[in-house]
Amino acid sequence: MNLEKTLFDAYGFTSFRPGQKEVIEKILVGQDVIALLPTGMGKSMCYQLPAHLLEGSVLIVSPLLSLMQDQVAQLKKMGEKSVTALNSFLDPAERSNVLNNLNNYRFIFISPEMLVQPYIKSRLRDIRISLLVADEAHCISQWGFDFRPDYLRIAEILPVLGHPKVLALTATATAKVTEEIKKYLDLSDPYVYTHPMDRKNIAYDIRKFTNGNEKLEWLKSFVSANRGPGIIYAGTRKKSQELSGLLNLAGIRTAFYHGGMEHQDRIFVQQQFQNGELEWVCSTNAFGMGVHIPDISHVIHYQVPTSIEGYVQEVGRAGRDGSPALATLLYAAGDEELLDSLVLDDLPTENEIREIYRNADEGPQLVEQGIVRETSMRVITYWKNHLTEQETIYQIEQQKIEKMKQSAKIRKLIFLESCIREYLMECFDQQLQNKPANCCVKDGLNYNKFLKRRESRAVALSDTWENRLNAILPC
Amino acid sequence: MLFEDILIIILKAVDGERTVSSPYHLLKGKKSGQTIQDIGYYKLHPYFGILPKLEKKVYDKAVQKLFDKGFIIPDGQVVRMSEKSLAYQPTAPSVNGWKYRGNEQVFMARLSLIVQTLSHIHQNHRVFDPVVIADDVQQWVKSYLHRMDYRNEESCRNLKAEIAGSLSKAEVDDSAKKIVLQRLSGYKVGGLTWEQIAAIENKEVIDIRLQAIEALHTWMGIIETEDYPLLKVLLDGLIQKSSLTETARRTESYFKNGRSLEEIAALRGLKTSTIEDHFVELAMNDPGFDILAFMGGALYSKIIAASRSQNTKRLRDIKEIVPEASYFQIRLALATKGEIK
Ligand SMILES: Nc1ncnc2c1ncn2[C@@H]1O[C@H](COP(=O)(O)OP(=O)(O)OP(=O)(O)O)[C@@H](O)[C@H]1O
Ligand SMILES: [Mg+2]
Ligand SMILES: [Zn+2]
């Protein structure tokens, strides 16, 4: 079989990117695969192409609603017609419509929460699924333990579907996470393809300030002087709104983006960003993982990220067209103080664990009375089916240690004296083979390669509805 | 401001007879007996369900403002209007929630995708990211575009002329029409988020949303009644034929076939109180509703008289004067607004 020809016929690409062909070949001969490829490398192709060669549908488990919608849109743009997404935001009529026509879809995107619903399972049983994909598979171990236990239950669907092939994709998996992916996806002997996770065209900068005010002033002058497009990551929705407000006042064309906005507004921000009407987007991590806008040349972290994985995912939005891009991490003295509470607060407490184990039938009341938090309830209810009370306490204790390690890694990143690129690779149990000329601030950066002077250009906003109508429909 | 005005209008109508959260349920379009019934009593049809996604905290904040400004005064379970608010006469916005039932959103979704497509195609861009991703809307628009011969420049011009013509006839502020246009997008022209528009206009997001709804309702009214063939199709299936909820309609058909209230409840597996709600809805909407199937003429007159003399629509007050009537009978009688002889 000539895979290149299929690639061209189906999607118009003339050659494979590194790793794609190897992964696809293994899938086609019936092996399970874990593919670790850097951000923007083209992991989606690893299931898109097989969909044309395997009988039946491809089922893709995807972590975020916005990401799912994005990928459906991408596929449709690539000419795929039979694509759908099953998530909790479909209204009942839409959902039953999709479910009744399930076997007509070549690509079915689904959230893990949906996947474990009995009635969804029974519908999926009736159609032929040839490949199950876990996209952003590091979420299994990251979010599965933290607050989305259904992520740990993906494997339950495998026997229901008659054991299709499994493909796990991610850009950010440590050796430990890879082991957890194997365990929770029930993969006994997968083919693991690892490409160095390094992104050569992204350079790393870290800037330190003595206080928050200085940091803000630097940001303002930086974005006033330099051209985007770029993303500024904030730690909270509120902060993203606040920053965008301030930058707007400073005459920068910017908007905020976060998961609390209605869907139409999120589309509008992406639209304006892609059109060049916006230079910068102030965002939470909702505008991260998987998002593909080719020409983003800057990613700025205004607040300290809470994990190295998150940091690398977010940085990975930059330079996806291959041009040089700059990732800048901003730090003001004291920023790291919140880090521990931020990563630890959400974990279930020993008391919550005890309450849930001992008051088996009173789950909902425990939450209502405020004795147990909702997330803790969800997580512990999962463990209760698998572990004893003591074991669960131990499990959560282990997670706590893991979290402390994560925040220690971030702290180390901030105060690093050596090469940032090398350090990031190390965090994923890889070794850096060669450094690009423009590597990181520790190795010296030639900023001229990334910074383009910004001509401030006011976008003419239509002043009347008639003018705007003419601008949209110049026919 | 607009939101505040609407709250004042609603609260004035129910002055002293409903709790402070009754406007909230009305604006969200809650299909409970109480809300449906209030719409009839107090003639609040225009506001039913105009803000289906209204957040409680946004609502509470606005109500708190009214308290702070001295427009309303708490009075036990209910709220009363102050002198100040009685003196204030806001102009009623031209919305028609009962008729459109939130369907202006579907109209807008269809229009957005049509306009975006024409904008791209006629500037030679075949591929773009659709602003509306809902499958049903995409399918609908696809077939619409084919029928209108969308590749033809002429069709594009015709639609544009219809938009310009009908919108200029709509009797709402130009600022409201501009918001509708800002929510549309095209080639190299992105739609604006609610927050962006609010920032430009220096207003609250909720007021911007309401202005948009007002513009859409008025505009849809023009399209429906006048000669705009290309736009009229966009209203397909969006205009409520009967003003009854679906479930009340089913109860009505059982009733017409001679079933009693209890039988209908049993047949439909619903609580009798739910079926009672349906009858109240029927009584409210159908002038020919036979109220005498539920009470004698004398009792009916007594209830209406009590309501008028005490100038109240509170069930409890009326029950005190006419203890022999059940709450259901009182609700039914009030629903007819005393218009039955
Ligand atoms: N063989 C190829 N030739 C050219 N372009 C390709 C090829 N494979 C994929 N691409 C393009 O590369 C871009 C990025 O791909 P994709 O979004 O799948 O990256 P990813 O690896 O999933 O990144 P992330 O980790 O951020 O999710 C897409 O626009 C895709 O069309
Ligand atoms: Mg991806
Ligand atoms: Zn370096």
Coordinates of N, CA and C in Angstrom, one line a residue, chain B residues 170-312:
Chain B
A170 N -37.2 49.0 10.8 CA -37.4 48.6 12.2 C -37.4 49.8 13.2
E171 N -38.4 49.9 14.0 CA -38.4 51.1 14.9 C -37.7 50.8 16.2
V172 N -36.4 50.8 16.1 CA -35.5 50.7 17.3 C -34.3 51.7 17.1
D173 N -33.6 52.0 18.1 CA -32.4 52.8 18.0 C -31.4 52.3 17.0
D174 N -30.8 53.2 16.3 CA -29.7 52.8 15.5 C -28.6 52.0 16.3
S175 N -28.4 52.4 17.5 CA -27.4 51.8 18.3 C -27.7 50.3 18.5
A176 N -29.0 50.0 18.6 CA -29.4 48.5 18.7 C -29.1 47.8 17.4
K177 N -29.4 48.4 16.3 CA -29.2 47.8 15.0 C -27.7 47.6 14.8
K178 N -26.9 48.5 15.3 CA -25.4 48.3 15.1 C -24.9 47.1 15.9
I179 N -25.5 46.9 17.0 CA -25.1 45.7 17.8 C -25.4 44.4 17.0
V180 N -26.5 44.4 16.4 CA -26.9 43.2 15.6 C -25.8 43.0 14.5
L181 N -25.4 44.1 13.8 CA -24.4 44.0 12.8 C -23.0 43.6 13.4
Q182 N -22.8 44.1 14.6 CA -21.5 43.8 15.2 C -21.4 42.3 15.6
R183 N -22.5 41.7 15.7 CA -22.5 40.2 16.0 C -22.5 39.4 14.7
L184 N -22.5 40.1 13.6 CA -22.3 39.3 12.3 C -20.8 39.4 11.9
S185 N -20.4 38.5 11.1 CA -19.0 38.6 10.7 C -18.8 38.2 9.2
G186 N -17.7 38.5 8.7 CA -17.4 38.2 7.3 C -15.9 38.1 7.0
Y187 N -15.6 38.1 5.7 CA -14.2 38.0 5.4 C -13.4 39.2 6.0
K188 N -12.4 38.9 6.8 CA -11.5 39.9 7.5 C -12.3 40.8 8.5
V189 N -13.5 40.5 8.7 CA -14.3 41.2 9.7 C -14.8 40.3 10.7
G190 N -14.2 40.3 11.9 CA -14.7 39.3 12.9 C -15.9 39.9 13.7
G191 N -16.7 39.0 14.2 CA -17.8 39.4 15.1 C -17.2 39.9 16.4
L192 N -18.0 40.8 17.1 CA -17.5 41.3 18.3 C -18.1 40.6 19.5
T193 N -17.4 40.4 20.6 CA -18.0 39.7 21.7 C -18.8 40.7 22.5
W194 N -19.7 40.2 23.3 CA -20.6 41.1 24.1 C -19.7 42.0 24.9
E195 N -18.7 41.5 25.5 CA -17.8 42.4 26.3 C -17.2 43.5 25.5
Q196 N -16.8 43.2 24.3 CA -16.2 44.2 23.5 C -17.2 45.3 23.1
I197 N -18.4 44.9 22.8 CA -19.4 45.9 22.4 C -19.7 46.7 23.6
A198 N -19.9 46.1 24.8 CA -20.2 46.8 26.0 C -19.1 47.8 26.3
A199 N -17.8 47.4 26.1 CA -16.7 48.4 26.4 C -16.8 49.5 25.5
I200 N -17.0 49.3 24.2 CA -17.1 50.4 23.2 C -18.3 51.4 23.6
E201 N -19.4 50.8 23.9 CA -20.6 51.6 24.2 C -20.6 52.1 25.6
N202 N -19.7 51.6 26.4 CA -19.7 52.0 27.8 C -21.0 51.7 28.5
K203 N -21.4 50.4 28.3 CA -22.7 50.0 28.9 C -22.4 48.6 29.6
E204 N -23.5 48.1 30.3 CA -23.4 46.8 30.8 C -23.7 45.7 29.7
V205 N -23.0 44.6 29.9 CA -23.2 43.5 28.9 C -24.7 43.1 28.8
I206 N -25.4 43.0 29.9 CA -26.8 42.6 29.9 C -27.7 43.6 29.1
D207 N -27.3 44.9 29.2 CA -28.1 45.9 28.4 C -27.8 45.7 26.9
I208 N -26.6 45.4 26.6 CA -26.3 45.2 25.2 C -27.0 44.0 24.6
R209 N -27.1 43.0 25.4 CA -27.8 41.8 25.0 C -29.3 42.1 24.8
L210 N -29.8 42.8 25.7 CA -31.2 43.2 25.6 C -31.5 44.1 24.4
Q211 N -30.6 45.0 24.1 CA -30.8 45.8 23.0 C -30.8 45.0 21.7
A212 N -29.9 44.0 21.7 CA -29.9 43.2 20.5 C -31.2 42.4 20.3
I213 N -31.7 41.9 21.4 CA -33.0 41.2 21.4 C -34.1 42.1 20.9
E214 N -34.1 43.3 21.4 CA -35.1 44.2 21.0 C -35.1 44.5 19.5
A215 N -33.8 44.7 19.0 CA -33.7 45.0 17.6 C -34.1 43.8 16.8
L216 N -33.8 42.6 17.2 CA -34.1 41.4 16.5 C -35.6 41.1 16.5
H217 N -36.3 41.3 17.6 CA -37.7 41.1 17.6 C -38.4 42.1 16.7
T218 N -38.0 43.3 16.8 CA -38.7 44.3 16.0 C -38.4 44.0 14.5
W219 N -37.2 43.7 14.2 CA -36.8 43.4 12.8 C -37.6 42.2 12.3
M220 N -37.7 41.1 13.1 CA -38.4 39.9 12.7 C -39.8 40.2 12.4
G221 N -40.4 41.2 13.2 CA -41.8 41.6 13.0 C -42.0 42.2 11.6
I222 N -41.0 43.0 11.2 CA -41.1 43.7 9.9 C -41.0 42.6 8.8
I223 N -40.0 41.7 8.9 CA -39.8 40.7 7.9 C -41.0 39.8 7.8
E224 N -41.6 39.5 8.9 CA -42.8 38.6 8.9 C -44.0 39.3 8.1
T225 N -44.2 40.6 8.3 CA -45.4 41.2 7.8 C -45.2 41.9 6.4
E226 N -43.9 42.1 6.1 CA -43.7 42.8 4.8 C -43.1 42.0 3.7
D227 N -42.8 42.5 2.6 CA -42.4 41.7 1.5 C -40.9 41.6 1.4
Y228 N -40.3 40.7 2.1 CA -38.8 40.4 2.0 C -38.6 38.9 1.8
P229 N -38.8 38.5 0.6 CA -38.9 37.0 0.3 C -37.6 36.3 0.8
L230 N -36.4 36.8 0.6 CA -35.2 36.1 1.0 C -35.0 36.0 2.5
L231 N -35.4 37.0 3.2 CA -35.3 37.0 4.6 C -36.4 36.2 5.3
K232 N -37.6 36.3 4.7 CA -38.8 35.6 5.3 C -38.5 34.1 5.5
V233 N -37.8 33.5 4.6 CA -37.5 32.1 4.7 C -36.8 31.8 6.0
L234 N -36.0 32.8 6.5 CA -35.2 32.6 7.7 C -36.1 32.4 8.9
L235 N -37.3 32.8 8.8 CA -38.3 32.7 9.9 C -38.9 31.3 10.0
D236 N -38.7 30.5 9.0 CA -39.3 29.1 8.9 C -39.2 28.4 10.2
G237 N -40.4 28.0 10.7 CA -40.4 27.2 11.9 C -40.1 27.9 13.2
L238 N -39.9 29.2 13.1 CA -39.5 30.0 14.3 C -40.6 30.7 15.0
I239 N -41.7 30.8 14.3 CA -42.8 31.6 14.9 C -43.9 30.7 15.5
Q240 N -44.1 30.9 16.8 CA -45.1 30.1 17.5 C -46.4 30.2 16.9
K241 N -47.0 29.1 16.4 CA -48.3 29.2 15.8 C -49.4 29.4 16.9
S242 N -49.3 28.5 17.9 CA -50.3 28.6 19.0 C -49.5 29.1 20.2
S243 N -50.1 29.8 21.1 CA -49.4 30.4 22.2 C -49.3 29.4 23.4
L244 N -49.8 28.2 23.1 CA -49.7 27.2 24.2 C -48.4 26.5 24.3
T245 N -48.0 26.0 25.4 CA -46.9 25.1 25.5 C -47.3 23.8 25.0
E246 N -46.4 23.0 24.5 CA -46.6 21.8 23.9 C -47.4 20.8 24.8
T247 N -47.0 20.8 26.0 CA -47.6 19.9 27.0 C -49.0 20.3 27.3
A248 N -49.3 21.6 27.4 CA -50.7 22.0 27.7 C -51.6 21.7 26.5
R249 N -51.0 21.7 25.3 CA -51.8 21.4 24.1 C -52.2 20.0 24.2
R250 N -51.4 19.1 24.7 CA -51.7 17.7 24.8 C -52.9 17.5 25.8
T251 N -52.8 18.2 26.9 CA -53.9 18.1 27.9 C -55.2 18.6 27.3
E252 N -55.1 19.7 26.5 CA -56.2 20.2 25.8 C -56.9 19.2 25.0
S253 N -56.1 18.4 24.2 CA -56.8 17.5 23.3 C -57.5 16.4 24.0
Y254 N -56.9 15.9 25.2 CA -57.6 14.9 26.0 C -58.9 15.5 26.5
F255 N -58.8 16.7 26.9 CA -60.0 17.4 27.5 C -61.1 17.5 26.5
K256 N -60.7 17.8 25.3 CA -61.7 18.0 24.2 C -62.4 16.6 23.9
N257 N -61.6 15.5 24.2 CA -62.2 14.2 24.0 C -63.0 13.7 25.2
G258 N -63.2 14.6 26.1 CA -64.1 14.3 27.2 C -63.5 13.7 28.4
R259 N -62.2 13.8 28.5 CA -61.5 13.2 29.7 C -61.6 14.2 30.9
S260 N -61.6 13.7 32.1 CA -61.6 14.6 33.2 C -60.2 14.9 33.6
L261 N -60.1 15.9 34.5 CA -58.7 16.3 35.0 C -58.0 15.1 35.6
E262 N -58.6 14.3 36.4 CA -58.0 13.2 37.1 C -57.6 12.1 36.0
E263 N -58.5 11.9 35.1 CA -58.2 10.9 34.1 C -57.0 11.3 33.2
I264 N -56.9 12.6 32.9 CA -55.8 13.0 32.1 C -54.5 12.8 32.9
A265 N -54.5 13.2 34.1 CA -53.3 13.0 35.0 C -52.9 11.6 34.9
A266 N -53.8 10.7 35.1 CA -53.5 9.2 35.2 C -53.0 8.8 33.8
L267 N -53.7 9.2 32.7 CA -53.3 8.8 31.4 C -51.9 9.2 31.0
R268 N -51.6 10.5 31.4 CA -50.3 11.1 31.1 C -49.2 10.8 32.1
G269 N -49.6 10.1 33.2 CA -48.6 9.9 34.2 C -48.0 11.1 34.8
L270 N -48.9 12.2 34.9 CA -48.4 13.4 35.5 C -49.2 13.7 36.8
K271 N -48.7 14.6 37.6 CA -49.4 14.9 38.8 C -50.6 15.8 38.5
T272 N -51.7 15.7 39.3 CA -52.8 16.5 39.0 C -52.5 18.0 39.0
S273 N -51.6 18.4 39.9 CA -51.2 19.8 40.0 C -50.6 20.3 38.6
T274 N -49.9 19.4 38.0 CA -49.4 19.8 36.7 C -50.5 20.0 35.7
I275 N -51.5 19.1 35.7 CA -52.6 19.2 34.8 C -53.4 20.5 35.1
E276 N -53.5 20.8 36.4 CA -54.2 22.0 36.7 C -53.5 23.2 36.1
D277 N -52.1 23.2 36.2 CA -51.4 24.3 35.5 C -51.7 24.4 34.1
H278 N -51.9 23.3 33.4 CA -52.3 23.3 32.0 C -53.6 24.0 31.8
F279 N -54.5 23.7 32.6 CA -55.9 24.3 32.5 C -55.8 25.8 32.7
V280 N -55.0 26.2 33.6 CA -54.9 27.6 33.9 C -54.3 28.3 32.6
E281 N -53.3 27.6 32.0 CA -52.8 28.1 30.8 C -53.8 28.2 29.7
L282 N -54.6 27.2 29.6 CA -55.7 27.1 28.6 C -56.7 28.3 28.8
A283 N -57.1 28.4 30.1 CA -58.1 29.4 30.4 C -57.5 30.8 30.0
M284 N -56.2 31.0 30.2 CA -55.6 32.3 29.9 C -55.6 32.6 28.4
N285 N -55.3 31.5 27.6 CA -55.1 31.8 26.2 C -56.3 31.6 25.3
D286 N -57.3 30.9 25.8 CA -58.4 30.6 24.9 C -59.7 31.2 25.5
P287 N -60.1 32.3 24.8 CA -61.3 33.0 25.2 C -62.6 32.1 25.3
G288 N -62.5 31.0 24.5 CA -63.7 30.1 24.5 C -63.6 29.0 25.5
F289 N -62.7 29.1 26.4 CA -62.5 28.0 27.4 C -63.7 27.9 28.3
D290 N -64.2 26.7 28.5 CA -65.4 26.5 29.3 C -65.1 26.4 30.8
I291 N -65.1 27.6 31.4 CA -64.7 27.6 32.8 C -65.8 27.0 33.7
L292 N -67.0 26.9 33.2 CA -68.1 26.4 34.0 C -68.0 24.9 34.2
A293 N -67.1 24.3 33.5 CA -66.9 22.9 33.7 C -66.2 22.7 35.1
F294 N -65.6 23.8 35.7 CA -64.9 23.6 36.9 C -65.5 24.4 38.1
M295 N -66.5 25.2 37.8 CA -67.1 25.9 39.0 C -68.4 26.5 38.5
G296 N -69.3 26.7 39.5 CA -70.6 27.4 39.1 C -70.4 28.8 38.8
G297 N -71.3 29.4 38.1 CA -71.2 30.8 37.7 C -71.2 31.7 38.9
A298 N -71.9 31.4 39.9 CA -72.0 32.3 41.1 C -70.6 32.4 41.8
L299 N -69.9 31.2 41.9 CA -68.6 31.2 42.5 C -67.6 32.0 41.7
Y300 N -67.7 31.8 40.4 CA -66.8 32.6 39.5 C -67.0 34.1 39.7
S301 N -68.2 34.5 39.7 CA -68.5 36.0 39.9 C -67.9 36.4 41.2
K302 N -68.1 35.6 42.2 CA -67.6 36.0 43.6 C -66.1 36.2 43.6
I303 N -65.4 35.3 42.9 CA -63.9 35.4 42.9 C -63.5 36.7 42.2
I304 N -64.1 36.9 41.0 CA -63.7 38.1 40.3 C -64.0 39.4 41.1
A305 N -65.2 39.3 41.7 CA -65.6 40.5 42.5 C -64.6 40.8 43.6
A306 N -64.2 39.7 44.3 CA -63.2 39.8 45.4 C -61.9 40.4 44.9
S307 N -61.4 39.9 43.8 CA -60.2 40.4 43.2 C -60.3 41.9 42.9
R308 N -61.4 42.3 42.3 CA -61.6 43.7 41.9 C -61.7 44.6 43.2
S309 N -62.5 44.2 44.1 CA -62.8 45.1 45.2 C -61.5 45.3 46.1
Q310 N -60.7 44.2 46.2 CA -59.5 44.3 47.0 C -58.3 44.7 46.2
N311 N -58.5 44.8 44.9 CA -57.5 45.2 43.9 C -56.2 44.3 44.1
T312 N -56.5 43.0 44.1 CA -55.4 42.0 44.3 C -55.5 40.8 43.4

